[in-house]
Amino acid sequence: GKIQHSSYPLARMVLVLVLGDLHIPHRVAQLPKQFKALLVPGKIQHILCTGNLVDKTTFDYLKSLANDVHVVRGDFDDSTFLPGVADNLPDTKVVTIGQFKLGLCHGHQIVPWGDAEALGALQRQLDCDVLVTGHTHHFATYEADGKLFINPGTATGAFSAAFNVDEAPLPSFVLMDLQGHSAVTYVYELKGEGVSVRKIEHTKASA
């Protein structure tokens, strides 16, 4: 697919919501209420969504949270549920926010799924500082060669065939605070009725 580029001036505190694999309404009716309570309009500047929304209501909900919403196409995003939207979604996208170039891809195209070498190849192809992919329904983040790799998991805890019958994905999403060369990643996970938050710090490698 085509790579789209877009660029934004640096703001003082830039919050980027990273999420995906919601699978609404097929697998889950809606986002967990605990997450909805945290995601209020006007706080978040940018949204990066790894796809598999799957419906227009969910797409419109994301657009109500931030003015700048970037979505790549998942393997379940189609024009039946996303009329006029799905067919225009790119496979990959590069978004520049402040000092960071963030690459975005759903991840079903990456074989084996979630494979570090295959993800590294995509990161080099997109020439990005941060690569965001989904599809596995499992949160993951790591650094490799000075680059940051993030998989926000599934924001709704939607099931995936990759999990065992007795396993269920943990609902999760990521908020990134980008300031200068520093990226602070906050991981929100729903455990029982409560939300746990972890903080991961990353500094962009100097060129």
Coordinates of N, CA, C and O in Angstrom, one line a residue, residues 134-197:
G134 N -0.2 -3.7 15.5 CA -1.2 -4.4 16.3 C -1.3 -5.8 15.9 O -0.3 -6.5 15.7
H135 N -2.5 -6.3 15.8 CA -2.9 -7.6 15.3 C -2.8 -8.7 16.3 O -3.6 -9.7 16.3
T136 N -1.8 -8.7 17.2 CA -1.6 -9.9 18.1 C -2.5 -9.9 19.3 O -2.6 -10.9 19.9
H137 N -3.2 -8.7 19.5 CA -4.0 -8.6 20.7 C -3.3 -8.7 22.0 O -3.9 -9.0 23.0
H138 N -2.0 -8.4 21.9 CA -1.1 -8.6 23.1 C -0.2 -7.4 23.2 O 0.6 -7.1 22.3
F139 N -0.3 -6.7 24.3 CA 0.6 -5.5 24.5 C 2.1 -5.9 24.4 O 2.4 -6.9 25.1
A140 N 2.9 -5.1 23.8 CA 4.3 -5.3 23.8 C 5.0 -4.0 23.5 O 4.5 -3.2 22.7
T141 N 6.2 -3.8 24.1 CA 7.0 -2.7 23.7 C 8.5 -3.1 24.0 O 8.8 -3.8 24.9
Y142 N 9.3 -2.6 23.1 CA 10.8 -2.9 23.3 C 11.5 -1.9 22.4 O 11.0 -1.3 21.5
E143 N 12.8 -1.8 22.8 CA 13.7 -1.0 22.0 C 14.7 -1.9 21.2 O 15.1 -2.9 21.7
A144 N 15.0 -1.5 20.0 CA 16.0 -2.2 19.2 C 16.7 -1.2 18.3 O 16.0 -0.4 17.6
D145 N 18.0 -1.2 18.3 CA 18.8 -0.3 17.5 C 18.4 1.1 17.6 O 18.3 1.9 16.7
G146 N 18.1 1.5 18.9 CA 17.7 2.9 19.2 C 16.3 3.3 18.8 O 15.9 4.4 19.0
K147 N 15.5 2.4 18.2 CA 14.2 2.6 17.8 C 13.2 2.0 18.8 O 13.5 1.0 19.5
L148 N 12.0 2.6 18.9 CA 11.0 2.1 19.8 C 9.9 1.4 19.1 O 9.4 1.9 18.0
F149 N 9.5 0.2 19.5 CA 8.5 -0.6 18.9 C 7.3 -0.8 19.9 O 7.6 -1.1 21.1
I150 N 6.1 -0.5 19.5 CA 5.0 -0.5 20.4 C 3.8 -1.3 19.7 O 3.5 -1.1 18.6
N151 N 3.3 -2.2 20.5 CA 2.0 -2.9 20.1 C 1.0 -2.6 21.2 O 1.2 -3.1 22.3
P152 N 0.0 -1.8 21.0 CA -0.9 -1.4 22.1 C -1.9 -2.4 22.5 O -2.6 -2.2 23.5
G153 N -1.9 -3.6 21.9 CA -2.8 -4.7 22.2 C -4.2 -4.4 21.7 O -4.4 -3.6 20.8
T154 N -5.2 -5.0 22.4 CA -6.6 -4.7 22.0 C -7.3 -3.9 23.0 O -7.3 -4.2 24.2
A155 N -7.8 -2.7 22.6 CA -8.4 -1.8 23.5 C -9.7 -2.3 24.2 O -10.1 -1.8 25.2
T156 N -10.3 -3.4 23.6 CA -11.5 -3.9 24.1 C -11.4 -5.3 24.7 O -12.3 -5.8 25.3
G157 N -10.2 -5.9 24.6 CA -10.0 -7.2 25.1 C -10.6 -8.2 24.1 O -11.0 -9.4 24.5
A158 N -10.8 -7.9 22.8 CA -11.4 -8.7 21.9 C -10.7 -10.0 21.7 O -9.4 -10.0 21.8
F159 N -11.4 -11.1 21.5 CA -10.7 -12.4 21.4 C -9.9 -12.5 20.1 O -10.2 -11.8 19.2
S160 N -8.9 -13.4 20.1 CA -8.1 -13.6 18.9 C -7.9 -15.1 18.8 O -7.7 -15.8 19.8
A161 N -7.9 -15.6 17.6 CA -7.7 -17.1 17.4 C -6.3 -17.5 17.8 O -6.0 -18.7 18.0
A162 N -5.4 -16.5 18.0 CA -4.0 -16.9 18.4 C -4.0 -17.3 19.9 O -3.0 -17.8 20.4
F163 N -5.0 -17.0 20.7 CA -5.0 -17.3 22.1 C -5.6 -18.7 22.3 O -6.5 -19.1 21.5
N164 N -5.2 -19.3 23.4 CA -5.8 -20.6 23.8 C -7.3 -20.4 24.2 O -7.7 -19.2 24.6
V165 N -8.0 -21.4 24.2 CA -9.5 -21.3 24.5 C -9.7 -20.7 25.9 O -10.6 -19.9 26.1
D166 N -8.8 -21.1 26.9 CA -9.0 -20.6 28.2 C -8.4 -19.2 28.5 O -8.3 -18.8 29.6
E167 N -7.8 -18.6 27.5 CA -7.1 -17.4 27.6 C -7.9 -16.2 27.0 O -8.6 -16.4 26.0
A168 N -7.9 -15.1 27.7 CA -8.5 -13.9 27.1 C -7.5 -12.8 27.1 O -6.8 -12.5 28.0
P169 N -7.5 -12.0 26.0 CA -6.6 -10.9 25.9 C -7.0 -9.8 27.0 O -8.1 -9.6 27.2
L170 N -6.0 -9.2 27.6 CA -6.2 -8.1 28.5 C -6.5 -6.8 27.7 O -5.8 -6.5 26.8
P171 N -7.6 -6.1 28.0 CA -7.8 -4.8 27.3 C -6.7 -3.8 27.6 O -6.3 -3.7 28.8
S172 N -6.1 -3.2 26.6 CA -5.0 -2.2 26.9 C -5.0 -1.2 25.8 O -5.5 -1.3 24.7
F173 N -4.5 0.0 26.2 CA -4.1 1.0 25.2 C -2.9 1.8 25.7 O -2.5 1.6 26.9
V174 N -2.4 2.7 24.9 CA -1.2 3.4 25.2 C -1.4 4.9 25.0 O -2.0 5.3 24.1
L175 N -0.9 5.7 26.0 CA -0.8 7.1 25.8 C 0.7 7.5 25.8 O 1.5 7.0 26.6
M176 N 1.1 8.2 24.7 CA 2.5 8.7 24.6 C 2.6 10.2 24.9 O 1.8 10.9 24.3
D177 N 3.5 10.6 25.7 CA 3.8 12.0 25.9 C 5.1 12.3 25.2 O 6.2 11.8 25.6
L178 N 5.0 13.1 24.1 CA 6.2 13.4 23.3 C 6.7 14.8 23.6 O 6.0 15.7 23.4
Q179 N 7.9 14.9 24.1 CA 8.5 16.2 24.4 C 9.9 16.2 23.9 O 10.8 15.4 24.5
G180 N 10.3 17.0 22.9 CA 11.6 17.0 22.4 C 12.0 15.7 21.9 O 11.3 15.0 21.1
H181 N 13.2 15.2 22.4 CA 13.7 13.8 22.0 C 13.2 12.7 23.0 O 13.7 11.6 22.9
S182 N 12.3 13.1 23.9 CA 11.9 12.1 24.9 C 10.4 11.6 24.6 O 9.6 12.4 24.3
A183 N 10.3 10.3 24.7 CA 8.9 9.7 24.5 C 8.6 8.9 25.8 O 9.3 8.0 26.1
V184 N 7.6 9.4 26.5 CA 7.2 8.6 27.7 C 5.9 7.9 27.3 O 4.9 8.5 26.9
T185 N 6.0 6.6 27.5 CA 4.8 5.7 27.1 C 4.1 5.2 28.4 O 4.7 4.6 29.3
Y186 N 2.8 5.5 28.4 CA 2.0 5.0 29.6 C 1.1 3.9 29.0 O 0.4 4.1 28.1
V187 N 1.2 2.7 29.7 CA 0.4 1.6 29.2 C -0.7 1.4 30.2 O -0.5 1.2 31.4
Y188 N -1.9 1.4 29.7 CA -3.1 1.2 30.5 C -3.7 -0.2 30.3 O -4.0 -0.5 29.1
E189 N -3.8 -0.9 31.3 CA -4.4 -2.3 31.2 C -5.5 -2.5 32.2 O -5.4 -2.0 33.3
L190 N -6.6 -3.1 31.7 CA -7.7 -3.4 32.5 C -7.5 -4.8 33.2 O -7.5 -5.8 32.5
K191 N -7.4 -4.7 34.5 CA -7.2 -6.0 35.2 C -8.4 -6.1 36.3 O -8.4 -5.3 37.2
G192 N -9.3 -7.0 36.0 CA -10.5 -7.1 36.8 C -11.3 -5.8 36.5 O -11.6 -5.5 35.4
E193 N -11.7 -5.1 37.6 CA -12.4 -3.9 37.4 C -11.5 -2.6 37.4 O -12.0 -1.5 37.2
G194 N -10.3 -2.8 37.7 CA -9.4 -1.7 37.9 C -8.4 -1.5 36.7 O -8.1 -2.5 36.0
V195 N -7.9 -0.3 36.6 CA -7.0 0.0 35.5 C -5.6 0.2 36.1 O -5.4 0.9 37.0
S196 N -4.6 -0.6 35.6 CA -3.2 -0.4 36.0 C -2.5 0.4 35.0 O -2.8 0.3 33.8
V197 N -1.5 1.2 35.4 CA -0.7 2.0 34.5 C 0.7 1.8 34.7 O 1.2 1.7 35.9

